[in-house]
PDB file of C-alpha atoms and ligand atoms in Angstrom:
ATOM      1  CA  MET Z   1     111.489  76.576 106.809  1.00  0.00           C
ATOM      2  CA  ALA Z   2     112.003  80.047 105.355  1.00  0.00           C
ATOM      3  CA  GLU Z   3     115.327  81.083 103.854  1.00  0.00           C
ATOM      4  CA  ILE Z   4     117.029  83.317 106.441  1.00  0.00           C
ATOM      5  CA  GLU Z   5     120.295  85.261 106.239  1.00  0.00           C
ATOM      6  CA  THR Z   6     121.460  86.342 109.703  1.00  0.00           C
ATOM      7  CA  PHE Z   7     124.065  89.042 110.383  1.00  0.00           C
ATOM      8  CA  PRO Z   8     125.734  90.129 113.639  1.00  0.00           C
ATOM      9  CA  ASP Z   9     124.223  93.615 113.756  1.00  0.00           C
ATOM     10  CA  ALA Z  10     122.203  96.216 111.867  1.00  0.00           C
ATOM     11  CA  ALA Z  11     125.274  97.663 110.132  1.00  0.00           C
ATOM     12  CA  SER Z  12     126.430  94.321 108.708  1.00  0.00           C
ATOM     13  CA  LEU Z  13     122.829  93.543 107.744  1.00  0.00           C
ATOM     14  CA  ALA Z  14     122.605  96.807 105.790  1.00  0.00           C
ATOM     15  CA  ARG Z  15     125.944  96.167 104.053  1.00  0.00           C
ATOM     16  CA  ALA Z  16     124.957  92.648 103.041  1.00  0.00           C
ATOM     17  CA  ALA Z  17     121.595  93.891 101.774  1.00  0.00           C
ATOM     18  CA  ALA Z  18     123.340  96.601  99.736  1.00  0.00           C
ATOM     19  CA  ASN Z  19     125.551  93.983  98.085  1.00  0.00           C
ATOM     20  CA  GLN Z  20     122.471  91.887  97.327  1.00  0.00           C
ATOM     21  CA  TRP Z  21     120.672  94.925  95.845  1.00  0.00           C
ATOM     22  CA  VAL Z  22     123.628  95.534  93.499  1.00  0.00           C
ATOM     23  CA  ALA Z  23     123.787  91.867  92.528  1.00  0.00           C
ATOM     24  CA  LEU Z  24     120.066  91.724  91.768  1.00  0.00           C
ATOM     25  CA  ALA Z  25     120.212  94.994  89.849  1.00  0.00           C
ATOM     26  CA  GLU Z  26     123.104  93.749  87.701  1.00  0.00           C
ATOM     27  CA  ALA Z  27     121.342  90.435  87.019  1.00  0.00           C
ATOM     28  CA  SER Z  28     118.002  92.093  86.165  1.00  0.00           C
ATOM     29  CA  MET Z  29     119.626  94.600  83.841  1.00  0.00           C
ATOM     30  CA  ALA Z  30     121.583  91.854  82.115  1.00  0.00           C
ATOM     31  CA  ARG Z  31     118.451  89.778  81.715  1.00  0.00           C
ATOM     32  CA  HIS Z  32     115.872  92.331  80.634  1.00  0.00           C
ATOM     33  CA  GLY Z  33     117.474  95.745  80.583  1.00  0.00           C
ATOM     34  CA  GLN Z  34     116.041  97.315  83.705  1.00  0.00           C
ATOM     35  CA  PHE Z  35     115.669  96.877  87.464  1.00  0.00           C
ATOM     36  CA  SER Z  36     112.369  97.668  89.142  1.00  0.00           C
ATOM     37  CA  VAL Z  37     112.426  97.873  92.932  1.00  0.00           C
ATOM     38  CA  ALA Z  38     109.679  98.716  95.433  1.00  0.00           C
ATOM     39  CA  LEU Z  39     111.114 100.336  98.550  1.00  0.00           C
ATOM     40  CA  SER Z  40     109.884  99.729 102.065  1.00  0.00           C
ATOM     41  CA  GLY Z  41     109.433 102.489 104.598  1.00  0.00           C
ATOM     42  CA  GLY Z  42     109.893 102.819 108.317  1.00  0.00           C
ATOM     43  CA  SER Z  43     113.339 103.131 109.883  1.00  0.00           C
ATOM     44  CA  THR Z  44     115.122  99.825 109.218  1.00  0.00           C
ATOM     45  CA  PRO Z  45     115.938 100.382 105.527  1.00  0.00           C
ATOM     46  CA  ARG Z  46     117.405 103.859 106.059  1.00  0.00           C
ATOM     47  CA  ALA Z  47     120.908 102.431 106.664  1.00  0.00           C
ATOM     48  CA  LEU Z  48     120.629 100.375 103.467  1.00  0.00           C
ATOM     49  CA  TYR Z  49     119.505 103.374 101.436  1.00  0.00           C
ATOM     50  CA  SER Z  50     122.348 105.528 102.800  1.00  0.00           C
ATOM     51  CA  LEU Z  51     124.886 102.834 101.912  1.00  0.00           C
ATOM     52  CA  LEU Z  52     123.503 102.568  98.377  1.00  0.00           C
ATOM     53  CA  ALA Z  53     124.074 106.293  97.970  1.00  0.00           C
ATOM     54  CA  ALA Z  54     127.719 105.909  99.011  1.00  0.00           C
ATOM     55  CA  SER Z  55     130.166 105.781  96.128  1.00  0.00           C
ATOM     56  CA  GLU Z  56     131.328 102.193  96.834  1.00  0.00           C
ATOM     57  CA  PHE Z  57     127.813 100.982  95.947  1.00  0.00           C
ATOM     58  CA  ALA Z  58     126.397 103.802  93.807  1.00  0.00           C
ATOM     59  CA  ALA Z  59     129.242 103.379  91.303  1.00  0.00           C
ATOM     60  CA  ARG Z  60     128.231  99.740  90.761  1.00  0.00           C
ATOM     61  CA  VAL Z  61     124.663 100.543  89.652  1.00  0.00           C
ATOM     62  CA  ASP Z  62     123.432 101.875  86.306  1.00  0.00           C
ATOM     63  CA  TRP Z  63     120.882 104.264  87.833  1.00  0.00           C
ATOM     64  CA  SER Z  64     119.534 105.224  84.407  1.00  0.00           C
ATOM     65  CA  ARG Z  65     118.002 101.747  84.147  1.00  0.00           C
ATOM     66  CA  LEU Z  66     116.857 101.485  87.761  1.00  0.00           C
ATOM     67  CA  HIS Z  67     113.241 102.366  88.571  1.00  0.00           C
ATOM     68  CA  VAL Z  68     112.123 103.044  92.126  1.00  0.00           C
ATOM     69  CA  PHE Z  69     108.619 102.460  93.404  1.00  0.00           C
ATOM     70  CA  TRP Z  70     107.188 102.065  96.919  1.00  0.00           C
ATOM     71  CA  GLY Z  71     105.499  99.126  98.610  1.00  0.00           C
ATOM     72  CA  ASP Z  72     103.399 101.463 100.698  1.00  0.00           C
ATOM     73  CA  GLU Z  73     103.043 105.057 101.836  1.00  0.00           C
ATOM     74  CA  ARG Z  74     101.588 106.976 104.680  1.00  0.00           C
ATOM     75  CA  CYS Z  75      98.877 109.379 103.499  1.00  0.00           C
ATOM     76  CA  VAL Z  76     100.845 112.525 104.264  1.00  0.00           C
ATOM     77  CA  PRO Z  77     102.477 115.163 102.036  1.00  0.00           C
ATOM     78  CA  PRO Z  78     105.745 114.100 100.371  1.00  0.00           C
ATOM     79  CA  ASP Z  79     107.754 116.457 102.600  1.00  0.00           C
ATOM     80  CA  ASP Z  80     106.145 115.217 105.824  1.00  0.00           C
ATOM     81  CA  PRO Z  81     108.546 113.581 108.334  1.00  0.00           C
ATOM     82  CA  GLU Z  82     106.291 110.496 108.239  1.00  0.00           C
ATOM     83  CA  SER Z  83     106.578 110.119 104.452  1.00  0.00           C
ATOM     84  CA  ASN Z  84     108.353 106.983 103.197  1.00  0.00           C
ATOM     85  CA  TYR Z  85     109.159 108.880 100.005  1.00  0.00           C
ATOM     86  CA  ARG Z  86     110.830 111.668 102.054  1.00  0.00           C
ATOM     87  CA  MET Z  87     112.945 109.151 103.983  1.00  0.00           C
ATOM     88  CA  ALA Z  88     114.136 107.469 100.768  1.00  0.00           C
ATOM     89  CA  ARG Z  89     114.722 110.838  99.105  1.00  0.00           C
ATOM     90  CA  GLN Z  90     116.860 112.083 101.983  1.00  0.00           C
ATOM     91  CA  ALA Z  91     118.811 108.823 102.430  1.00  0.00           C
ATOM     92  CA  LEU Z  92     119.234 107.822  98.774  1.00  0.00           C
ATOM     93  CA  LEU Z  93     117.441 109.578  95.945  1.00  0.00           C
ATOM     94  CA  ASP Z  94     118.920 113.026  96.530  1.00  0.00           C
ATOM     95  CA  HIS Z  95     122.416 111.490  96.448  1.00  0.00           C
ATOM     96  CA  ALA Z  96     122.270 108.947  93.609  1.00  0.00           C
ATOM     97  CA  PRO Z  97     122.272 109.868  89.898  1.00  0.00           C
ATOM     98  CA  ILE Z  98     118.780 108.480  89.350  1.00  0.00           C
ATOM     99  CA  PRO Z  99     116.669 110.362  86.791  1.00  0.00           C
ATOM    100  CA  LEU Z 100     113.552 111.946  88.299  1.00  0.00           C
ATOM    101  CA  SER Z 101     111.489 110.088  85.689  1.00  0.00           C
ATOM    102  CA  ASN Z 102     112.684 106.820  87.259  1.00  0.00           C
ATOM    103  CA  VAL Z 103     111.134 107.673  90.633  1.00  0.00           C
ATOM    104  CA  HIS Z 104     107.490 106.590  90.858  1.00  0.00           C
ATOM    105  CA  ARG Z 105     106.164 107.725  94.218  1.00  0.00           C
ATOM    106  CA  ILE Z 106     102.656 107.225  95.597  1.00  0.00           C
ATOM    107  CA  PRO Z 107     100.953 110.648  95.219  1.00  0.00           C
ATOM    108  CA  CYS Z 108      99.252 110.767  98.611  1.00  0.00           C
ATOM    109  CA  GLU Z 109      98.625 114.509  98.350  1.00  0.00           C
ATOM    110  CA  GLN Z 110      95.763 113.560  95.988  1.00  0.00           C
ATOM    111  CA  GLY Z 111      93.925 111.899  98.875  1.00  0.00           C
ATOM    112  CA  PRO Z 112      94.114 108.184  99.780  1.00  0.00           C
ATOM    113  CA  ARG Z 113      91.746 106.592  97.283  1.00  0.00           C
ATOM    114  CA  GLN Z 114      92.815 108.842  94.425  1.00  0.00           C
ATOM    115  CA  ALA Z 115      96.467 108.134  95.231  1.00  0.00           C
ATOM    116  CA  ALA Z 116      95.852 104.385  95.181  1.00  0.00           C
ATOM    117  CA  ALA Z 117      94.054 104.607  91.840  1.00  0.00           C
ATOM    118  CA  ALA Z 118      96.757 106.838  90.354  1.00  0.00           C
ATOM    119  CA  TYR Z 119      99.556 104.582  91.594  1.00  0.00           C
ATOM    120  CA  GLU Z 120      97.832 101.502  90.198  1.00  0.00           C
ATOM    121  CA  GLN Z 121      97.632 103.289  86.850  1.00  0.00           C
ATOM    122  CA  THR Z 122     101.349 104.069  87.107  1.00  0.00           C
ATOM    123  CA  LEU Z 123     102.078 100.373  87.618  1.00  0.00           C
ATOM    124  CA  HIS Z 124      99.857  99.347  84.698  1.00  0.00           C
ATOM    125  CA  ALA Z 125     101.525 101.881  82.434  1.00  0.00           C
ATOM    126  CA  TRP Z 126     105.070 101.042  83.453  1.00  0.00           C
ATOM    127  CA  PHE Z 127     104.849  97.259  83.614  1.00  0.00           C
ATOM    128  CA  SER Z 128     102.933  96.874  80.394  1.00  0.00           C
ATOM    129  CA  GLY Z 129     104.651  99.755  78.632  1.00  0.00           C
ATOM    130  CA  GLY Z 130     106.148  97.447  76.066  1.00  0.00           C
ATOM    131  CA  SER Z 131     109.766  98.421  76.515  1.00  0.00           C
ATOM    132  CA  ALA Z 132     112.341  95.844  77.549  1.00  0.00           C
ATOM    133  CA  GLY Z 133     112.210  94.930  81.180  1.00  0.00           C
ATOM    134  CA  ARG Z 134     108.620  95.888  81.692  1.00  0.00           C
ATOM    135  CA  ARG Z 135     106.870  92.710  82.535  1.00  0.00           C
ATOM    136  CA  VAL Z 136     103.462  91.563  83.379  1.00  0.00           C
ATOM    137  CA  GLU Z 137     103.058  87.883  84.094  1.00  0.00           C
ATOM    138  CA  SER Z 138      99.667  86.338  84.700  1.00  0.00           C
ATOM    139  CA  ASP Z 139      98.332  89.907  84.413  1.00  0.00           C
ATOM    140  CA  LEU Z 140     100.297  91.097  87.429  1.00  0.00           C
ATOM    141  CA  PRO Z 141     103.276  93.488  87.611  1.00  0.00           C
ATOM    142  CA  ARG Z 142     106.444  91.522  88.308  1.00  0.00           C
ATOM    143  CA  PHE Z 143     108.845  93.682  90.316  1.00  0.00           C
ATOM    144  CA  ASP Z 144     112.452  92.536  90.137  1.00  0.00           C
ATOM    145  CA  LEU Z 145     112.717  93.251  93.854  1.00  0.00           C
ATOM    146  CA  ILE Z 146     110.310  94.196  96.610  1.00  0.00           C
ATOM    147  CA  LEU Z 147     111.859  95.286  99.919  1.00  0.00           C
ATOM    148  CA  LEU Z 148     109.703  94.717 102.988  1.00  0.00           C
ATOM    149  CA  GLY Z 149     109.944  95.386 106.684  1.00  0.00           C
ATOM    150  CA  MET Z 150     107.991  93.827 109.511  1.00  0.00           C
ATOM    151  CA  GLY Z 151     106.329  95.719 112.322  1.00  0.00           C
ATOM    152  CA  GLU Z 152     106.198  94.523 115.931  1.00  0.00           C
ATOM    153  CA  ASP Z 153     102.609  93.468 115.242  1.00  0.00           C
ATOM    154  CA  GLY Z 154     103.654  91.365 112.276  1.00  0.00           C
ATOM    155  CA  HIS Z 155     102.437  93.784 109.614  1.00  0.00           C
ATOM    156  CA  THR Z 156     104.319  94.324 106.394  1.00  0.00           C
ATOM    157  CA  ALA Z 157     104.043  97.114 103.853  1.00  0.00           C
ATOM    158  CA  SER Z 158     100.785  98.622 105.081  1.00  0.00           C
ATOM    159  CA  LEU Z 159      99.058  95.253 105.435  1.00  0.00           C
ATOM    160  CA  PHE Z 160      98.027  95.362 109.069  1.00  0.00           C
ATOM    161  CA  PRO Z 161      96.331  92.629 111.129  1.00  0.00           C
ATOM    162  CA  GLY Z 162      92.685  92.221 110.193  1.00  0.00           C
ATOM    163  CA  ALA Z 163      92.951  94.374 107.076  1.00  0.00           C
ATOM    164  CA  ALA Z 164      90.527  93.579 104.265  1.00  0.00           C
ATOM    165  CA  ALA Z 165      93.459  94.246 101.924  1.00  0.00           C
ATOM    166  CA  LEU Z 166      94.921  90.900 103.005  1.00  0.00           C
ATOM    167  CA  GLY Z 167      92.167  89.184 101.036  1.00  0.00           C
ATOM    168  CA  GLU Z 168      92.187  91.503  97.998  1.00  0.00           C
ATOM    169  CA  ARG Z 169      91.860  89.428  94.845  1.00  0.00           C
ATOM    170  CA  THR Z 170      91.801  91.982  92.024  1.00  0.00           C
ATOM    171  CA  ARG Z 171      93.275  95.352  92.924  1.00  0.00           C
ATOM    172  CA  TRP Z 172      97.013  95.946  92.876  1.00  0.00           C
ATOM    173  CA  VAL Z 173      96.934  98.927  95.230  1.00  0.00           C
ATOM    174  CA  VAL Z 174      94.458  99.820  97.981  1.00  0.00           C
ATOM    175  CA  ALA Z 175      93.952 102.663 100.448  1.00  0.00           C
ATOM    176  CA  TYR Z 176      92.351 102.243 103.823  1.00  0.00           C
ATOM    177  CA  LYS Z 177      92.277 103.735 107.319  1.00  0.00           C
ATOM    178  CA  VAL Z 178      94.387 101.625 109.664  1.00  0.00           C
ATOM    179  CA  VAL Z 179      92.264 101.379 112.794  1.00  0.00           C
ATOM    180  CA  THR Z 180      95.156 100.909 115.222  1.00  0.00           C
ATOM    181  CA  LEU Z 181      96.945 103.951 113.805  1.00  0.00           C
ATOM    182  CA  GLY Z 182      93.906 106.117 113.148  1.00  0.00           C
ATOM    183  CA  ALA Z 183      95.656 106.985 109.892  1.00  0.00           C
ATOM    184  CA  TRP Z 184      95.205 106.277 106.186  1.00  0.00           C
ATOM    185  CA  ARG Z 185      97.716 104.201 104.277  1.00  0.00           C
ATOM    186  CA  VAL Z 186      98.205 103.191 100.629  1.00  0.00           C
ATOM    187  CA  THR Z 187      99.710  99.753 100.019  1.00  0.00           C
ATOM    188  CA  LEU Z 188     100.528  97.156  97.412  1.00  0.00           C
ATOM    189  CA  THR Z 189      98.257  94.164  97.862  1.00  0.00           C
ATOM    190  CA  PRO Z 190      99.524  90.591  98.426  1.00  0.00           C
ATOM    191  CA  LEU Z 191      98.698  89.894  94.769  1.00  0.00           C
ATOM    192  CA  VAL Z 192     101.486  92.197  93.614  1.00  0.00           C
ATOM    193  CA  ILE Z 193     103.943  91.390  96.405  1.00  0.00           C
ATOM    194  CA  ASN Z 194     103.652  87.674  95.657  1.00  0.00           C
ATOM    195  CA  ALA Z 195     104.201  88.250  91.935  1.00  0.00           C
ATOM    196  CA  ALA Z 196     107.700  89.664  92.525  1.00  0.00           C
ATOM    197  CA  ALA Z 197     110.831  87.921  91.289  1.00  0.00           C
ATOM    198  CA  HIS Z 198     112.640  88.625  94.560  1.00  0.00           C
ATOM    199  CA  VAL Z 199     111.315  89.674  97.973  1.00  0.00           C
ATOM    200  CA  MET Z 200     113.722  90.757 100.709  1.00  0.00           C
ATOM    201  CA  PHE Z 201     112.473  91.220 104.256  1.00  0.00           C
ATOM    202  CA  LEU Z 202     114.824  93.388 106.318  1.00  0.00           C
ATOM    203  CA  VAL Z 203     114.225  92.877 110.052  1.00  0.00           C
ATOM    204  CA  SER Z 204     116.423  94.276 112.791  1.00  0.00           C
ATOM    205  CA  GLY Z 205     116.233  94.542 116.566  1.00  0.00           C
ATOM    206  CA  ALA Z 206     115.323  92.466 119.602  1.00  0.00           C
ATOM    207  CA  ASN Z 207     111.901  94.098 119.668  1.00  0.00           C
ATOM    208  CA  LYS Z 208     110.989  92.073 116.552  1.00  0.00           C
ATOM    209  CA  ALA Z 209     112.344  88.729 117.823  1.00  0.00           C
ATOM    210  CA  GLU Z 210     109.196  87.150 119.272  1.00  0.00           C
ATOM    211  CA  LYS Z 211     106.983  88.221 116.388  1.00  0.00           C
ATOM    212  CA  LEU Z 212     109.580  86.993 113.899  1.00  0.00           C
ATOM    213  CA  ARG Z 213     109.565  83.629 115.648  1.00  0.00           C
ATOM    214  CA  GLN Z 214     105.761  83.453 115.375  1.00  0.00           C
ATOM    215  CA  VAL Z 215     105.800  84.490 111.727  1.00  0.00           C
ATOM    216  CA  LEU Z 216     108.519  82.053 110.677  1.00  0.00           C
ATOM    217  CA  THR Z 217     107.786  79.056 112.887  1.00  0.00           C
ATOM    218  CA  GLY Z 218     104.209  79.416 114.124  1.00  0.00           C
ATOM    219  CA  PRO Z 219     100.937  78.356 112.529  1.00  0.00           C
ATOM    220  CA  TYR Z 220      99.893  80.082 109.292  1.00  0.00           C
ATOM    221  CA  ARG Z 221      97.472  82.820 110.338  1.00  0.00           C
ATOM    222  CA  PRO Z 222      98.111  85.810 108.057  1.00  0.00           C
ATOM    223  CA  ASP Z 223      95.082  87.711 109.280  1.00  0.00           C
ATOM    224  CA  GLU Z 224      96.910  88.087 112.595  1.00  0.00           C
ATOM    225  CA  LEU Z 225     100.445  87.894 111.177  1.00  0.00           C
ATOM    226  CA  PRO Z 226     100.251  89.634 107.796  1.00  0.00           C
ATOM    227  CA  ALA Z 227     103.941  89.070 107.015  1.00  0.00           C
ATOM    228  CA  GLN Z 228     103.033  85.389 106.590  1.00  0.00           C
ATOM    229  CA  ILE Z 229     100.969  86.199 103.515  1.00  0.00           C
ATOM    230  CA  VAL Z 230     104.175  86.928 101.599  1.00  0.00           C
ATOM    231  CA  ARG Z 231     104.733  83.713  99.632  1.00  0.00           C
ATOM    232  CA  PRO Z 232     105.953  84.628  96.145  1.00  0.00           C
ATOM    233  CA  THR Z 233     104.287  82.358  93.597  1.00  0.00           C
ATOM    234  CA  ARG Z 234     107.312  82.313  91.257  1.00  0.00           C
ATOM    235  CA  GLY Z 235     109.802  84.338  93.189  1.00  0.00           C
ATOM    236  CA  HIS Z 236     112.569  84.085  95.740  1.00  0.00           C
ATOM    237  CA  LEU Z 237     111.826  85.145  99.327  1.00  0.00           C
ATOM    238  CA  VAL Z 238     114.683  85.673 101.769  1.00  0.00           C
ATOM    239  CA  TRP Z 239     114.545  87.070 105.295  1.00  0.00           C
ATOM    240  CA  TRP Z 240     117.566  89.285 105.970  1.00  0.00           C
ATOM    241  CA  VAL Z 241     117.819  89.729 109.745  1.00  0.00           C
ATOM    242  CA  ASP Z 242     120.289  90.719 112.431  1.00  0.00           C
ATOM    243  CA  ALA Z 243     121.148  88.481 115.403  1.00  0.00           C
ATOM    244  CA  ALA Z 244     118.936  90.478 117.755  1.00  0.00           C
ATOM    245  CA  ALA Z 245     115.842  89.966 115.597  1.00  0.00           C
ATOM    246  CA  ALA Z 246     116.735  86.276 115.184  1.00  0.00           C
ATOM    247  CA  SER Z 247     117.357  85.745 118.912  1.00  0.00           C
ATOM    248  CA  ALA Z 248     114.069  83.868 119.511  1.00  0.00           C
ATOM    249  CA  LEU Z 249     114.552  81.457 116.625  1.00  0.00           C
ATOM    250  CA  ALA Z 250     115.657  77.891 117.408  1.00  0.00           C
ATOM    251  CA  GLY Z 251     119.391  77.543 117.203  1.00  0.00           C
ATOM    252  CA  ALA Z 252     119.892  81.288 117.495  1.00  0.00           C
TER     253      ALA Z 252
HETATM  254  C1  6PG M 301     105.910 101.638 106.859  1.00  0.00           C
HETATM  255  C2  6PG M 301     106.576 100.397 106.348  1.00  0.00           C
HETATM  256  C3  6PG M 301     106.299  99.285 107.291  1.00  0.00           C
HETATM  257  C4  6PG M 301     107.628  99.026 107.978  1.00  0.00           C
HETATM  258  C5  6PG M 301     107.432  98.321 109.278  1.00  0.00           C
HETATM  259  C6  6PG M 301     108.768  98.204 110.039  1.00  0.00           C
HETATM  260  O1  6PG M 301     105.383 102.414 106.071  1.00  0.00           O
HETATM  261  O2  6PG M 301     106.010 101.820 108.092  1.00  0.00           O
HETATM  262  O3  6PG M 301     106.509 100.132 105.089  1.00  0.00           O
HETATM  263  O4  6PG M 301     105.811  98.106 106.743  1.00  0.00           O
HETATM  264  O5  6PG M 301     108.462  98.273 107.110  1.00  0.00           O
HETATM  265  O6  6PG M 301     106.507  99.062 110.051  1.00  0.00           O
HETATM  266  O7  6PG M 301     109.181  99.511 110.345  1.00  0.00           O
HETATM  267  P1  6PG M 301     110.581  99.774 111.097  1.00  0.00           P
HETATM  268  O8  6PG M 301     111.651  99.429 110.121  1.00  0.00           O
HETATM  269  O9  6PG M 301     110.548 101.236 111.412  1.00  0.00           O
HETATM  270  O10 6PG M 301     110.593  98.885 112.309  1.00  0.00           O
END
């Protein structure tokens, strides 16, 4: 059974996740001098990001040694309301003392495939850059933390049901047109997600409850339930959920 942390509501979930972020950042910086985190998009993490920008949390983080990446991005300009970068910038990055050079966004304005190639180069450069804290293990970038959400269809990052990216065996980042959305996305592949030291799913709301039950307790079928493909090879996966999202789980 997966490791699940359940909280009464979205606000207490966000607060607990913010405390965990700070704890992981402190531990990573103590261990290897930096903290690399890939942010998730959508709406759920906004409350977490806003909390992290608040002084009670921001003051506990050495932002000069914290590097922000993204797990996925919509192929829109960085100032587009759909942009995951824009959401994180508005909720967190514009309010925390993080150096611009520590923010490594996916450059979707270059076009999907070019953005994926450029972002993969960014990961290669940063994770094998030789300085403390930049780590590549078994030739894969090892994020200290990857934040993930889960859609109502069981997707995570931009790994949607039926996506060829679910079976990607060499590339770290791919771009493809999501049929159900009729839109292009850029996403980390399962290879990179499963190389992370820590993976935190943040799932909130009754609308996710049935899919969460299928993902956590049903048969393993990641092509239909992409969130199931997240099984860190040498990392720690925890599902951080509120009571509404957990309401279909046994014993809820
Ligand atoms: C994105 C996200 C995606 C998100 C889920 C859940 O770009 O949309 O990265 O994987 O986490 O769709 O989104 P909500 O938090 O809005 O439900």
